[in-house]
PDB file of N, CA and C in Angstrom:
ATOM      1  N   MET A   1       9.926  29.535  93.569  1.00  0.00           N
ATOM      2  CA  MET A   1       9.669  29.864  95.079  1.00  0.00           C
ATOM      3  C   MET A   1       9.704  28.698  95.844  1.00  0.00           C
ATOM      4  N   THR A   2      10.232  28.751  96.963  1.00  0.00           N
ATOM      5  CA  THR A   2      10.578  27.641  97.884  1.00  0.00           C
ATOM      6  C   THR A   2       9.227  27.330  98.563  1.00  0.00           C
ATOM      7  N   GLU A   3       8.727  26.063  98.602  1.00  0.00           N
ATOM      8  CA  GLU A   3       7.465  25.749  99.409  1.00  0.00           C
ATOM      9  C   GLU A   3       7.712  25.694 100.766  1.00  0.00           C
ATOM     10  N   GLN A   4       6.751  25.940 101.542  1.00  0.00           N
ATOM     11  CA  GLN A   4       6.815  25.852 102.947  1.00  0.00           C
ATOM     12  C   GLN A   4       6.942  24.374 103.393  1.00  0.00           C
ATOM     13  N   PRO A   5       7.836  23.978 104.370  1.00  0.00           N
ATOM     14  CA  PRO A   5       8.089  22.718 104.628  1.00  0.00           C
ATOM     15  C   PRO A   5       7.181  22.025 105.560  1.00  0.00           C
ATOM     16  N   CYS A   6       6.148  22.676 105.986  1.00  0.00           N
ATOM     17  CA  CYS A   6       5.226  22.297 106.977  1.00  0.00           C
ATOM     18  C   CYS A   6       4.611  20.849 106.635  1.00  0.00           C
ATOM     19  N   VAL A   7       4.631  20.009 107.558  1.00  0.00           N
ATOM     20  CA  VAL A   7       4.118  18.548 107.200  1.00  0.00           C
ATOM     21  C   VAL A   7       2.756  18.441 108.038  1.00  0.00           C
ATOM     22  N   ARG A   8       2.291  19.428 108.638  1.00  0.00           N
ATOM     23  CA  ARG A   8       0.993  19.444 109.453  1.00  0.00           C
ATOM     24  C   ARG A   8       1.190  18.580 110.656  1.00  0.00           C
ATOM     25  N   ASN A   9       2.283  18.538 111.104  1.00  0.00           N
ATOM     26  CA  ASN A   9       2.586  17.703 112.555  1.00  0.00           C
ATOM     27  C   ASN A   9       3.159  18.658 113.392  1.00  0.00           C
ATOM     28  N   CYS A  10       2.640  19.593 113.787  1.00  0.00           N
ATOM     29  CA  CYS A  10       3.239  20.754 114.582  1.00  0.00           C
ATOM     30  C   CYS A  10       3.244  20.363 116.078  1.00  0.00           C
ATOM     31  N   CYS A  11       4.370  20.182 116.513  1.00  0.00           N
ATOM     32  CA  CYS A  11       4.474  19.875 118.090  1.00  0.00           C
ATOM     33  C   CYS A  11       6.013  20.328 118.312  1.00  0.00           C
ATOM     34  N   LEU A  12       6.072  21.311 119.197  1.00  0.00           N
ATOM     35  CA  LEU A  12       7.314  21.907 119.504  1.00  0.00           C
ATOM     36  C   LEU A  12       7.995  21.167 120.756  1.00  0.00           C
ATOM     37  N   ASP A  13       9.189  21.055 120.606  1.00  0.00           N
ATOM     38  CA  ASP A  13      10.028  20.355 121.680  1.00  0.00           C
ATOM     39  C   ASP A  13      10.409  21.433 122.678  1.00  0.00           C
ATOM     40  N   PRO A  14      11.006  21.158 123.724  1.00  0.00           N
ATOM     41  CA  PRO A  14      11.446  22.167 124.791  1.00  0.00           C
ATOM     42  C   PRO A  14      12.255  23.313 124.261  1.00  0.00           C
ATOM     43  N   ALA A  15      12.896  23.005 123.106  1.00  0.00           N
ATOM     44  CA  ALA A  15      13.856  24.106 122.528  1.00  0.00           C
ATOM     45  C   ALA A  15      12.913  24.908 121.472  1.00  0.00           C
ATOM     46  N   ASP A  16      11.745  24.710 121.432  1.00  0.00           N
ATOM     47  CA  ASP A  16      10.827  25.434 120.470  1.00  0.00           C
ATOM     48  C   ASP A  16      11.157  25.153 119.111  1.00  0.00           C
ATOM     49  N   VAL A  17      11.483  23.780 118.764  1.00  0.00           N
ATOM     50  CA  VAL A  17      11.803  23.255 117.450  1.00  0.00           C
ATOM     51  C   VAL A  17      10.716  22.396 117.069  1.00  0.00           C
ATOM     52  N   CYS A  18      10.090  22.388 115.867  1.00  0.00           N
ATOM     53  CA  CYS A  18       9.053  21.615 115.456  1.00  0.00           C
ATOM     54  C   CYS A  18       9.431  20.241 115.124  1.00  0.00           C
ATOM     55  N   LEU A  19       8.811  19.215 115.835  1.00  0.00           N
ATOM     56  CA  LEU A  19       9.159  17.870 115.565  1.00  0.00           C
ATOM     57  C   LEU A  19       8.680  17.345 114.174  1.00  0.00           C
ATOM     58  N   GLY A  20       7.866  18.138 113.467  1.00  0.00           N
ATOM     59  CA  GLY A  20       7.396  17.731 112.192  1.00  0.00           C
ATOM     60  C   GLY A  20       8.177  18.157 111.084  1.00  0.00           C
ATOM     61  N   CYS A  21       8.674  19.533 111.061  1.00  0.00           N
ATOM     62  CA  CYS A  21       9.414  20.032 109.985  1.00  0.00           C
ATOM     63  C   CYS A  21      10.805  20.392 110.346  1.00  0.00           C
ATOM     64  N   GLY A  22      11.192  20.471 111.693  1.00  0.00           N
ATOM     65  CA  GLY A  22      12.627  20.806 112.162  1.00  0.00           C
ATOM     66  C   GLY A  22      12.872  22.244 112.205  1.00  0.00           C
ATOM     67  N   ARG A  23      11.953  23.119 111.871  1.00  0.00           N
ATOM     68  CA  ARG A  23      12.214  24.468 111.959  1.00  0.00           C
ATOM     69  C   ARG A  23      12.047  25.073 113.394  1.00  0.00           C
ATOM     70  N   SER A  24      12.748  26.058 113.760  1.00  0.00           N
ATOM     71  CA  SER A  24      12.612  26.654 115.040  1.00  0.00           C
ATOM     72  C   SER A  24      11.324  27.578 114.930  1.00  0.00           C
ATOM     73  N   LEU A  25      10.756  28.044 116.210  1.00  0.00           N
ATOM     74  CA  LEU A  25       9.653  28.786 116.071  1.00  0.00           C
ATOM     75  C   LEU A  25       9.760  30.155 115.438  1.00  0.00           C
ATOM     76  N   PRO A  26      11.014  30.845 115.557  1.00  0.00           N
ATOM     77  CA  PRO A  26      11.189  32.084 114.774  1.00  0.00           C
ATOM     78  C   PRO A  26      11.292  31.797 113.319  1.00  0.00           C
ATOM     79  N   GLU A  27      11.854  30.699 112.946  1.00  0.00           N
ATOM     80  CA  GLU A  27      11.820  30.217 111.627  1.00  0.00           C
ATOM     81  C   GLU A  27      10.554  30.047 110.854  1.00  0.00           C
ATOM     82  N   ILE A  28       9.669  29.465 111.689  1.00  0.00           N
ATOM     83  CA  ILE A  28       8.253  29.152 111.292  1.00  0.00           C
ATOM     84  C   ILE A  28       7.503  30.447 111.106  1.00  0.00           C
ATOM     85  N   THR A  29       7.673  31.315 112.288  1.00  0.00           N
ATOM     86  CA  THR A  29       6.788  32.537 112.144  1.00  0.00           C
ATOM     87  C   THR A  29       7.346  33.521 111.210  1.00  0.00           C
ATOM     88  N   GLY A  30       8.602  33.442 110.848  1.00  0.00           N
ATOM     89  CA  GLY A  30       9.177  34.513 109.936  1.00  0.00           C
ATOM     90  C   GLY A  30       9.365  33.950 108.572  1.00  0.00           C
ATOM     91  N   TRP A  31       8.767  32.857 108.221  1.00  0.00           N
ATOM     92  CA  TRP A  31       8.910  32.285 106.863  1.00  0.00           C
ATOM     93  C   TRP A  31       8.521  33.046 105.738  1.00  0.00           C
ATOM     94  N   ARG A  32       7.414  33.770 105.936  1.00  0.00           N
ATOM     95  CA  ARG A  32       6.886  34.661 104.756  1.00  0.00           C
ATOM     96  C   ARG A  32       7.802  35.842 104.648  1.00  0.00           C
ATOM     97  N   GLU A  33       8.494  36.197 105.566  1.00  0.00           N
ATOM     98  CA  GLU A  33       9.339  37.485 105.458  1.00  0.00           C
ATOM     99  C   GLU A  33      10.721  37.294 104.896  1.00  0.00           C
ATOM    100  N   VAL A  34      11.325  36.057 104.861  1.00  0.00           N
ATOM    101  CA  VAL A  34      12.567  35.905 104.561  1.00  0.00           C
ATOM    102  C   VAL A  34      12.878  35.587 103.014  1.00  0.00           C
ATOM    103  N   ASN A  35      13.896  35.816 102.425  1.00  0.00           N
ATOM    104  CA  ASN A  35      14.049  35.712 100.952  1.00  0.00           C
ATOM    105  C   ASN A  35      14.541  34.275 100.679  1.00  0.00           C
ATOM    106  N   GLU A  36      14.561  34.040  99.432  1.00  0.00           N
ATOM    107  CA  GLU A  36      14.814  32.549  98.930  1.00  0.00           C
ATOM    108  C   GLU A  36      16.122  32.005  99.474  1.00  0.00           C
ATOM    109  N   GLN A  37      17.122  32.701  99.524  1.00  0.00           N
ATOM    110  CA  GLN A  37      18.360  32.354 100.096  1.00  0.00           C
ATOM    111  C   GLN A  37      18.168  31.907 101.564  1.00  0.00           C
ATOM    112  N   GLU A  38      17.593  32.747 102.375  1.00  0.00           N
ATOM    113  CA  GLU A  38      17.431  32.481 103.708  1.00  0.00           C
ATOM    114  C   GLU A  38      16.423  31.220 103.850  1.00  0.00           C
ATOM    115  N   LYS A  39      15.445  31.031 103.029  1.00  0.00           N
ATOM    116  CA  LYS A  39      14.659  29.832 103.028  1.00  0.00           C
ATOM    117  C   LYS A  39      15.334  28.616 102.928  1.00  0.00           C
ATOM    118  N   GLN A  40      16.397  28.678 101.961  1.00  0.00           N
ATOM    119  CA  GLN A  40      17.200  27.504 101.751  1.00  0.00           C
ATOM    120  C   GLN A  40      18.099  27.068 102.924  1.00  0.00           C
ATOM    121  N   GLN A  41      18.539  28.133 103.464  1.00  0.00           N
ATOM    122  CA  GLN A  41      19.377  27.998 104.690  1.00  0.00           C
ATOM    123  C   GLN A  41      18.402  27.520 105.737  1.00  0.00           C
ATOM    124  N   ILE A  42      17.202  27.944 106.041  1.00  0.00           N
ATOM    125  CA  ILE A  42      16.503  27.415 107.033  1.00  0.00           C
ATOM    126  C   ILE A  42      16.101  25.855 106.756  1.00  0.00           C
ATOM    127  N   LEU A  43      15.956  25.609 105.492  1.00  0.00           N
ATOM    128  CA  LEU A  43      15.537  24.220 105.105  1.00  0.00           C
ATOM    129  C   LEU A  43      16.772  23.323 105.557  1.00  0.00           C
ATOM    130  N   GLN A  44      17.931  23.691 105.207  1.00  0.00           N
ATOM    131  CA  GLN A  44      19.203  22.929 105.450  1.00  0.00           C
ATOM    132  C   GLN A  44      19.296  22.791 107.068  1.00  0.00           C
ATOM    133  N   ARG A  45      19.184  23.741 107.676  1.00  0.00           N
ATOM    134  CA  ARG A  45      19.204  23.760 109.211  1.00  0.00           C
ATOM    135  C   ARG A  45      18.183  22.746 109.737  1.00  0.00           C
ATOM    136  N   ALA A  46      17.012  22.885 109.226  1.00  0.00           N
ATOM    137  CA  ALA A  46      15.798  22.117 109.612  1.00  0.00           C
ATOM    138  C   ALA A  46      16.133  20.651 109.422  1.00  0.00           C
ATOM    139  N   GLN A  47      16.625  20.268 108.237  1.00  0.00           N
ATOM    140  CA  GLN A  47      17.026  18.824 107.946  1.00  0.00           C
ATOM    141  C   GLN A  47      18.066  18.368 108.799  1.00  0.00           C
ATOM    142  N   GLN A  48      19.006  19.230 109.114  1.00  0.00           N
ATOM    143  CA  GLN A  48      20.036  18.729 110.125  1.00  0.00           C
ATOM    144  C   GLN A  48      19.414  18.524 111.486  1.00  0.00           C
ATOM    145  N   ARG A  49      18.574  19.440 111.833  1.00  0.00           N
ATOM    146  CA  ARG A  49      17.919  19.062 113.142  1.00  0.00           C
ATOM    147  C   ARG A  49      17.032  17.851 113.176  1.00  0.00           C
ATOM    148  N   LEU A  50      16.364  17.576 112.194  1.00  0.00           N
ATOM    149  CA  LEU A  50      15.525  16.349 112.120  1.00  0.00           C
ATOM    150  C   LEU A  50      16.439  15.109 112.233  1.00  0.00           C
ATOM    151  N   GLN A  51      17.570  15.042 111.415  1.00  0.00           N
ATOM    152  CA  GLN A  51      18.469  14.036 111.521  1.00  0.00           C
ATOM    153  C   GLN A  51      19.155  13.838 112.868  1.00  0.00           C
ATOM    154  N   GLN A  52      19.444  14.976 113.557  1.00  0.00           N
ATOM    155  CA  GLN A  52      19.954  14.939 114.884  1.00  0.00           C
ATOM    156  C   GLN A  52      18.918  14.173 115.771  1.00  0.00           C
ATOM    157  N   MET A  53      17.672  14.708 115.687  1.00  0.00           N
ATOM    158  CA  MET A  53      16.582  14.065 116.519  1.00  0.00           C
ATOM    159  C   MET A  53      16.456  12.694 116.392  1.00  0.00           C
ATOM    160  N   ALA A  54      16.493  12.240 114.994  1.00  0.00           N
ATOM    161  CA  ALA A  54      16.345  10.790 114.721  1.00  0.00           C
ATOM    162  C   ALA A  54      17.467   9.957 115.206  1.00  0.00           C
ATOM    163  N   ASP A  55      18.773  10.511 115.076  1.00  0.00           N
ATOM    164  CA  ASP A  55      19.908   9.833 115.599  1.00  0.00           C
ATOM    165  C   ASP A  55      19.697   9.721 117.127  1.00  0.00           C
ATOM    166  N   SER A  56      19.356  10.722 117.770  1.00  0.00           N
ATOM    167  CA  SER A  56      19.327  10.688 119.268  1.00  0.00           C
ATOM    168  C   SER A  56      18.273   9.683 119.699  1.00  0.00           C
ATOM    169  N   GLN A  57      17.234   9.626 118.905  1.00  0.00           N
ATOM    170  CA  GLN A  57      16.130   8.733 119.336  1.00  0.00           C
ATOM    171  C   GLN A  57      16.656   7.077 119.129  1.00  0.00           C
ATOM    172  N   LEU A  58      17.333   6.982 118.112  1.00  0.00           N
ATOM    173  CA  LEU A  58      17.997   5.638 117.896  1.00  0.00           C
ATOM    174  C   LEU A  58      18.991   5.408 118.960  1.00  0.00           C
ATOM    175  N   ARG A  59      19.826   6.334 119.314  1.00  0.00           N
ATOM    176  CA  ARG A  59      20.765   5.997 120.451  1.00  0.00           C
ATOM    177  C   ARG A  59      20.072   5.713 121.736  1.00  0.00           C
ATOM    178  N   ARG A  60      18.885   6.475 122.020  1.00  0.00           N
ATOM    179  CA  ARG A  60      18.133   6.192 123.232  1.00  0.00           C
ATOM    180  C   ARG A  60      17.544   4.714 123.306  1.00  0.00           C
ATOM    181  N   ARG A  61      16.987   4.312 122.068  1.00  0.00           N
ATOM    182  CA  ARG A  61      16.358   3.188 121.894  1.00  0.00           C
ATOM    183  C   ARG A  61      17.439   1.965 122.062  1.00  0.00           C
ATOM    184  N   ALA A  62      18.628   2.212 121.578  1.00  0.00           N
ATOM    185  CA  ALA A  62      19.551   1.230 121.690  1.00  0.00           C
ATOM    186  C   ALA A  62      20.133   1.077 123.092  1.00  0.00           C
ATOM    187  N   ALA A  63      20.156   2.305 123.883  1.00  0.00           N
ATOM    188  CA  ALA A  63      20.710   2.147 125.253  1.00  0.00           C
ATOM    189  C   ALA A  63      19.641   1.469 126.102  1.00  0.00           C
ATOM    190  N   ASN A  64      18.343   1.516 125.820  1.00  0.00           N
ATOM    191  CA  ASN A  64      17.332   0.848 126.651  1.00  0.00           C
ATOM    192  C   ASN A  64      17.066  -0.574 126.209  1.00  0.00           C
ATOM    193  N   ARG A  65      17.755  -1.149 125.256  1.00  0.00           N
ATOM    194  CA  ARG A  65      17.529  -2.509 124.798  1.00  0.00           C
ATOM    195  C   ARG A  65      18.206  -3.439 125.796  1.00  0.00           C
ATOM    196  N   PRO A  66      17.575  -4.560 126.275  1.00  0.00           N
ATOM    197  CA  PRO A  66      18.222  -5.494 126.999  1.00  0.00           C
ATOM    198  C   PRO A  66      19.166  -6.304 126.306  1.00  0.00           C
ATOM    199  N   GLU A  67      20.280  -6.722 127.010  1.00  0.00           N
ATOM    200  CA  GLU A  67      21.206  -7.602 126.289  1.00  0.00           C
ATOM    201  C   GLU A  67      20.900  -9.032 126.287  1.00  0.00           C
TER     202      GLU A  67
END
């Protein structure tokens, strides 16, 4: 059984994506109803979102750095 990826850092961004686990609000609320294959797909999408958020944050920091 796939463990719930919640890291107890629930804070949704403007797109309703959790900044802690990377899942969307529908993915969070529907977690118990989806099958194992769907959970794996959710986890994969969540990991991609978290990576995109981290990359975006790094780009913003680099853009704000004085030369």
